[in-house]
């Protein structure tokens, strides 16, 4: 897959203000588009009132640790999400991520819910479901894909091994003050 205005190559910075998915994917299928090792970026506006929020002052990054799982609008998994389900969207995607969050010790794993906005192909972070409560975001999100060479070599086993080491070494650390 070639890079387009929808994706950002890490190290080269964002290329567009509103991220778009590849236009030749009319089915909005995120499987194979988002993979472990990729990064999701929610751009902040730079306001000090955003300190510690999803967008934050300089933005917010989340490492993908498990690829997307499709949730159809009529599925059992969709029922608890009906109150936040976007109008006109037939499917959303659950993606497991890892981040260092302000106010939380150690690393935070989360199930994020994303969708592709109809008509614009913009990737939107709907929010996070935790403890039966939904943290609503609904923000445009950029996908920074890992280099193809890394994607080919990154297995679920490798991801789990690295995560285990990180959690063991940093169980009480709070990286967000220095990152």
JSON list of N, CA, C and O in Angstrom, two decimals, residues 124-153:
[
{"chain": "A", "resi": 124, "resn": "UNK", "atom": "N", "xyz": [-12.20, 8.83, 12.39]},
{"chain": "A", "resi": 124, "resn": "UNK", "atom": "CA", "xyz": [-12.68, 9.51, 13.59]},
{"chain": "A", "resi": 124, "resn": "UNK", "atom": "C", "xyz": [-12.53, 8.59, 14.80]},
{"chain": "A", "resi": 124, "resn": "UNK", "atom": "O", "xyz": [-12.95, 7.43, 14.77]},
{"chain": "A", "resi": 125, "resn": "UNK", "atom": "N", "xyz": [-11.96, 9.14, 15.87]},
{"chain": "A", "resi": 125, "resn": "UNK", "atom": "CA", "xyz": [-11.93, 8.44, 17.15]},
{"chain": "A", "resi": 125, "resn": "UNK", "atom": "C", "xyz": [-13.25, 8.73, 17.84]},
{"chain": "A", "resi": 125, "resn": "UNK", "atom": "O", "xyz": [-13.51, 9.86, 18.27]},
{"chain": "A", "resi": 126, "resn": "UNK", "atom": "N", "xyz": [-14.12, 7.72, 17.91]},
{"chain": "A", "resi": 126, "resn": "UNK", "atom": "CA", "xyz": [-15.40, 7.88, 18.56]},
{"chain": "A", "resi": 126, "resn": "UNK", "atom": "C", "xyz": [-15.21, 8.01, 20.07]},
{"chain": "A", "resi": 126, "resn": "UNK", "atom": "O", "xyz": [-15.79, 8.88, 20.70]},
{"chain": "A", "resi": 127, "resn": "UNK", "atom": "N", "xyz": [-14.36, 7.15, 20.64]},
{"chain": "A", "resi": 127, "resn": "UNK", "atom": "CA", "xyz": [-14.09, 7.23, 22.07]},
{"chain": "A", "resi": 127, "resn": "UNK", "atom": "C", "xyz": [-13.55, 5.93, 22.62]},
{"chain": "A", "resi": 127, "resn": "UNK", "atom": "O", "xyz": [-13.12, 5.05, 21.87]},
{"chain": "A", "resi": 128, "resn": "UNK", "atom": "N", "xyz": [-13.58, 5.82, 23.95]},
{"chain": "A", "resi": 128, "resn": "UNK", "atom": "CA", "xyz": [-13.04, 4.66, 24.66]},
{"chain": "A", "resi": 128, "resn": "UNK", "atom": "C", "xyz": [-14.11, 4.12, 25.60]},
{"chain": "A", "resi": 128, "resn": "UNK", "atom": "O", "xyz": [-14.77, 4.87, 26.31]},
{"chain": "A", "resi": 129, "resn": "UNK", "atom": "N", "xyz": [-14.26, 2.80, 25.59]},
{"chain": "A", "resi": 129, "resn": "UNK", "atom": "CA", "xyz": [-15.19, 2.15, 26.50]},
{"chain": "A", "resi": 129, "resn": "UNK", "atom": "C", "xyz": [-14.39, 1.51, 27.62]},
{"chain": "A", "resi": 129, "resn": "UNK", "atom": "O", "xyz": [-13.52, 0.67, 27.38]},
{"chain": "A", "resi": 130, "resn": "UNK", "atom": "N", "xyz": [-14.66, 1.96, 28.86]},
{"chain": "A", "resi": 130, "resn": "UNK", "atom": "CA", "xyz": [-13.97, 1.36, 30.00]},
{"chain": "A", "resi": 130, "resn": "UNK", "atom": "C", "xyz": [-14.92, 1.34, 31.19]},
{"chain": "A", "resi": 130, "resn": "UNK", "atom": "O", "xyz": [-15.67, 2.29, 31.41]},
{"chain": "A", "resi": 131, "resn": "UNK", "atom": "N", "xyz": [-14.90, 0.27, 31.94]},
{"chain": "A", "resi": 131, "resn": "UNK", "atom": "CA", "xyz": [-15.75, 0.12, 33.12]},
{"chain": "A", "resi": 131, "resn": "UNK", "atom": "C", "xyz": [-17.20, 0.46, 32.83]},
{"chain": "A", "resi": 131, "resn": "UNK", "atom": "O", "xyz": [-17.86, 1.17, 33.59]},
{"chain": "A", "resi": 132, "resn": "UNK", "atom": "N", "xyz": [-17.68, 0.00, 31.68]},
{"chain": "A", "resi": 132, "resn": "UNK", "atom": "CA", "xyz": [-19.08, 0.19, 31.26]},
{"chain": "A", "resi": 132, "resn": "UNK", "atom": "C", "xyz": [-19.45, 1.66, 31.07]},
{"chain": "A", "resi": 132, "resn": "UNK", "atom": "O", "xyz": [-20.61, 2.03, 31.04]},
{"chain": "A", "resi": 133, "resn": "UNK", "atom": "N", "xyz": [-18.45, 2.53, 30.97]},
{"chain": "A", "resi": 133, "resn": "UNK", "atom": "CA", "xyz": [-18.68, 3.95, 30.72]},
{"chain": "A", "resi": 133, "resn": "UNK", "atom": "C", "xyz": [-17.95, 4.32, 29.44]},
{"chain": "A", "resi": 133, "resn": "UNK", "atom": "O", "xyz": [-16.82, 3.90, 29.21]},
{"chain": "A", "resi": 134, "resn": "UNK", "atom": "N", "xyz": [-18.60, 5.13, 28.61]},
{"chain": "A", "resi": 134, "resn": "UNK", "atom": "CA", "xyz": [-18.01, 5.50, 27.34]},
{"chain": "A", "resi": 134, "resn": "UNK", "atom": "C", "xyz": [-17.47, 6.92, 27.43]},
{"chain": "A", "resi": 134, "resn": "UNK", "atom": "O", "xyz": [-18.20, 7.85, 27.74]},
{"chain": "A", "resi": 135, "resn": "UNK", "atom": "N", "xyz": [-16.16, 7.07, 27.17]},
{"chain": "A", "resi": 135, "resn": "UNK", "atom": "CA", "xyz": [-15.51, 8.39, 27.14]},
{"chain": "A", "resi": 135, "resn": "UNK", "atom": "C", "xyz": [-15.57, 8.88, 25.70]},
{"chain": "A", "resi": 135, "resn": "UNK", "atom": "O", "xyz": [-14.77, 8.47, 24.86]},
{"chain": "A", "resi": 136, "resn": "UNK", "atom": "N", "xyz": [-16.52, 9.73, 25.41]},
{"chain": "A", "resi": 136, "resn": "UNK", "atom": "CA", "xyz": [-16.81, 10.20, 24.05]},
{"chain": "A", "resi": 136, "resn": "UNK", "atom": "C", "xyz": [-15.78, 11.23, 23.61]},
{"chain": "A", "resi": 136, "resn": "UNK", "atom": "O", "xyz": [-15.47, 12.17, 24.32]},
{"chain": "A", "resi": 137, "resn": "UNK", "atom": "N", "xyz": [-15.26, 11.07, 22.40]},
{"chain": "A", "resi": 137, "resn": "UNK", "atom": "CA", "xyz": [-14.25, 11.97, 21.85]},
{"chain": "A", "resi": 137, "resn": "UNK", "atom": "C", "xyz": [-14.70, 12.59, 20.54]},
{"chain": "A", "resi": 137, "resn": "UNK", "atom": "O", "xyz": [-14.74, 13.79, 20.38]},
{"chain": "A", "resi": 138, "resn": "UNK", "atom": "N", "xyz": [-15.00, 11.73, 19.55]},
{"chain": "A", "resi": 138, "resn": "UNK", "atom": "CA", "xyz": [-15.46, 12.15, 18.22]},
{"chain": "A", "resi": 138, "resn": "UNK", "atom": "C", "xyz": [-14.51, 13.15, 17.56]},
{"chain": "A", "resi": 138, "resn": "UNK", "atom": "O", "xyz": [-14.93, 14.21, 17.10]},
{"chain": "A", "resi": 139, "resn": "UNK", "atom": "N", "xyz": [-13.22, 12.80, 17.53]},
{"chain": "A", "resi": 139, "resn": "UNK", "atom": "CA", "xyz": [-12.20, 13.68, 16.98]},
{"chain": "A", "resi": 139, "resn": "UNK", "atom": "C", "xyz": [-11.52, 13.05, 15.76]},
{"chain": "A", "resi": 139, "resn": "UNK", "atom": "O", "xyz": [-11.27, 11.84, 15.74]},
{"chain": "A", "resi": 140, "resn": "UNK", "atom": "N", "xyz": [-11.19, 13.90, 14.78]},
{"chain": "A", "resi": 140, "resn": "UNK", "atom": "CA", "xyz": [-10.42, 13.43, 13.63]},
{"chain": "A", "resi": 140, "resn": "UNK", "atom": "C", "xyz": [-9.09, 12.88, 14.13]},
{"chain": "A", "resi": 140, "resn": "UNK", "atom": "O", "xyz": [-8.47, 13.42, 15.04]},
{"chain": "A", "resi": 141, "resn": "UNK", "atom": "N", "xyz": [-8.68, 11.76, 13.54]},
{"chain": "A", "resi": 141, "resn": "UNK", "atom": "CA", "xyz": [-7.51, 11.03, 14.01]},
{"chain": "A", "resi": 141, "resn": "UNK", "atom": "C", "xyz": [-6.61, 10.70, 12.83]},
{"chain": "A", "resi": 141, "resn": "UNK", "atom": "O", "xyz": [-7.10, 10.29, 11.78]},
{"chain": "A", "resi": 142, "resn": "UNK", "atom": "N", "xyz": [-5.32, 10.89, 13.02]},
{"chain": "A", "resi": 142, "resn": "UNK", "atom": "CA", "xyz": [-4.37, 10.51, 11.99]},
{"chain": "A", "resi": 142, "resn": "UNK", "atom": "C", "xyz": [-3.81, 9.14, 12.30]},
{"chain": "A", "resi": 142, "resn": "UNK", "atom": "O", "xyz": [-3.63, 8.78, 13.46]},
{"chain": "A", "resi": 143, "resn": "UNK", "atom": "N", "xyz": [-3.53, 8.39, 11.26]},
{"chain": "A", "resi": 143, "resn": "UNK", "atom": "CA", "xyz": [-2.90, 7.08, 11.39]},
{"chain": "A", "resi": 143, "resn": "UNK", "atom": "C", "xyz": [-1.48, 7.18, 10.86]},
{"chain": "A", "resi": 143, "resn": "UNK", "atom": "O", "xyz": [-1.27, 7.54, 9.71]},
{"chain": "A", "resi": 144, "resn": "UNK", "atom": "N", "xyz": [-0.54, 6.90, 11.72]},
{"chain": "A", "resi": 144, "resn": "UNK", "atom": "CA", "xyz": [0.86, 6.86, 11.32]},
{"chain": "A", "resi": 144, "resn": "UNK", "atom": "C", "xyz": [1.23, 5.39, 11.22]},
{"chain": "A", "resi": 144, "resn": "UNK", "atom": "O", "xyz": [1.37, 4.70, 12.21]},
{"chain": "A", "resi": 145, "resn": "UNK", "atom": "N", "xyz": [1.37, 4.91, 10.00]},
{"chain": "A", "resi": 145, "resn": "UNK", "atom": "CA", "xyz": [1.65, 3.49, 9.78]},
{"chain": "A", "resi": 145, "resn": "UNK", "atom": "C", "xyz": [3.12, 3.19, 10.00]},
{"chain": "A", "resi": 145, "resn": "UNK", "atom": "O", "xyz": [3.99, 3.98, 9.65]},
{"chain": "A", "resi": 146, "resn": "UNK", "atom": "N", "xyz": [3.37, 2.01, 10.55]},
{"chain": "A", "resi": 146, "resn": "UNK", "atom": "CA", "xyz": [4.73, 1.51, 10.68]},
{"chain": "A", "resi": 146, "resn": "UNK", "atom": "C", "xyz": [5.30, 1.21, 9.31]},
{"chain": "A", "resi": 146, "resn": "UNK", "atom": "O", "xyz": [4.54, 0.90, 8.37]},
{"chain": "A", "resi": 147, "resn": "UNK", "atom": "N", "xyz": [6.61, 1.26, 9.17]},
{"chain": "A", "resi": 147, "resn": "UNK", "atom": "CA", "xyz": [7.22, 0.89, 7.88]},
{"chain": "A", "resi": 147, "resn": "UNK", "atom": "C", "xyz": [6.86, -0.55, 7.52]},
{"chain": "A", "resi": 147, "resn": "UNK", "atom": "O", "xyz": [6.73, -1.41, 8.40]},
{"chain": "A", "resi": 148, "resn": "UNK", "atom": "N", "xyz": [6.71, -0.85, 6.23]},
{"chain": "A", "resi": 148, "resn": "UNK", "atom": "CA", "xyz": [6.34, -2.21, 5.80]},
{"chain": "A", "resi": 148, "resn": "UNK", "atom": "C", "xyz": [7.27, -3.29, 6.33]},
{"chain": "A", "resi": 148, "resn": "UNK", "atom": "O", "xyz": [6.83, -4.39, 6.67]},
{"chain": "A", "resi": 149, "resn": "UNK", "atom": "N", "xyz": [8.57, -2.99, 6.44]},
{"chain": "A", "resi": 149, "resn": "UNK", "atom": "CA", "xyz": [9.54, -3.98, 6.93]},
{"chain": "A", "resi": 149, "resn": "UNK", "atom": "C", "xyz": [9.21, -4.38, 8.37]},
{"chain": "A", "resi": 149, "resn": "UNK", "atom": "O", "xyz": [9.33, -5.53, 8.74]},
{"chain": "A", "resi": 150, "resn": "UNK", "atom": "N", "xyz": [8.79, -3.41, 9.19]},
{"chain": "A", "resi": 150, "resn": "UNK", "atom": "CA", "xyz": [8.43, -3.70, 10.57]},
{"chain": "A", "resi": 150, "resn": "UNK", "atom": "C", "xyz": [7.13, -4.50, 10.63]},
{"chain": "A", "resi": 150, "resn": "UNK", "atom": "O", "xyz": [7.01, -5.46, 11.39]},
{"chain": "A", "resi": 151, "resn": "UNK", "atom": "N", "xyz": [6.16, -4.12, 9.81]},
{"chain": "A", "resi": 151, "resn": "UNK", "atom": "CA", "xyz": [4.88, -4.83, 9.80]},
{"chain": "A", "resi": 151, "resn": "UNK", "atom": "C", "xyz": [5.07, -6.32, 9.47]},
{"chain": "A", "resi": 151, "resn": "UNK", "atom": "O", "xyz": [4.39, -7.17, 10.04]},
{"chain": "A", "resi": 152, "resn": "UNK", "atom": "N", "xyz": [5.97, -6.62, 8.56]},
{"chain": "A", "resi": 152, "resn": "UNK", "atom": "CA", "xyz": [6.21, -8.00, 8.16]},
{"chain": "A", "resi": 152, "resn": "UNK", "atom": "C", "xyz": [6.81, -8.83, 9.29]},
{"chain": "A", "resi": 152, "resn": "UNK", "atom": "O", "xyz": [6.59, -10.03, 9.38]},
{"chain": "A", "resi": 153, "resn": "UNK", "atom": "N", "xyz": [7.59, -8.19, 10.16]},
{"chain": "A", "resi": 153, "resn": "UNK", "atom": "CA", "xyz": [8.31, -8.91, 11.21]},
{"chain": "A", "resi": 153, "resn": "UNK", "atom": "C", "xyz": [7.62, -8.89, 12.56]},
{"chain": "A", "resi": 153, "resn": "UNK", "atom": "O", "xyz": [8.05, -9.54, 13.49]}
]
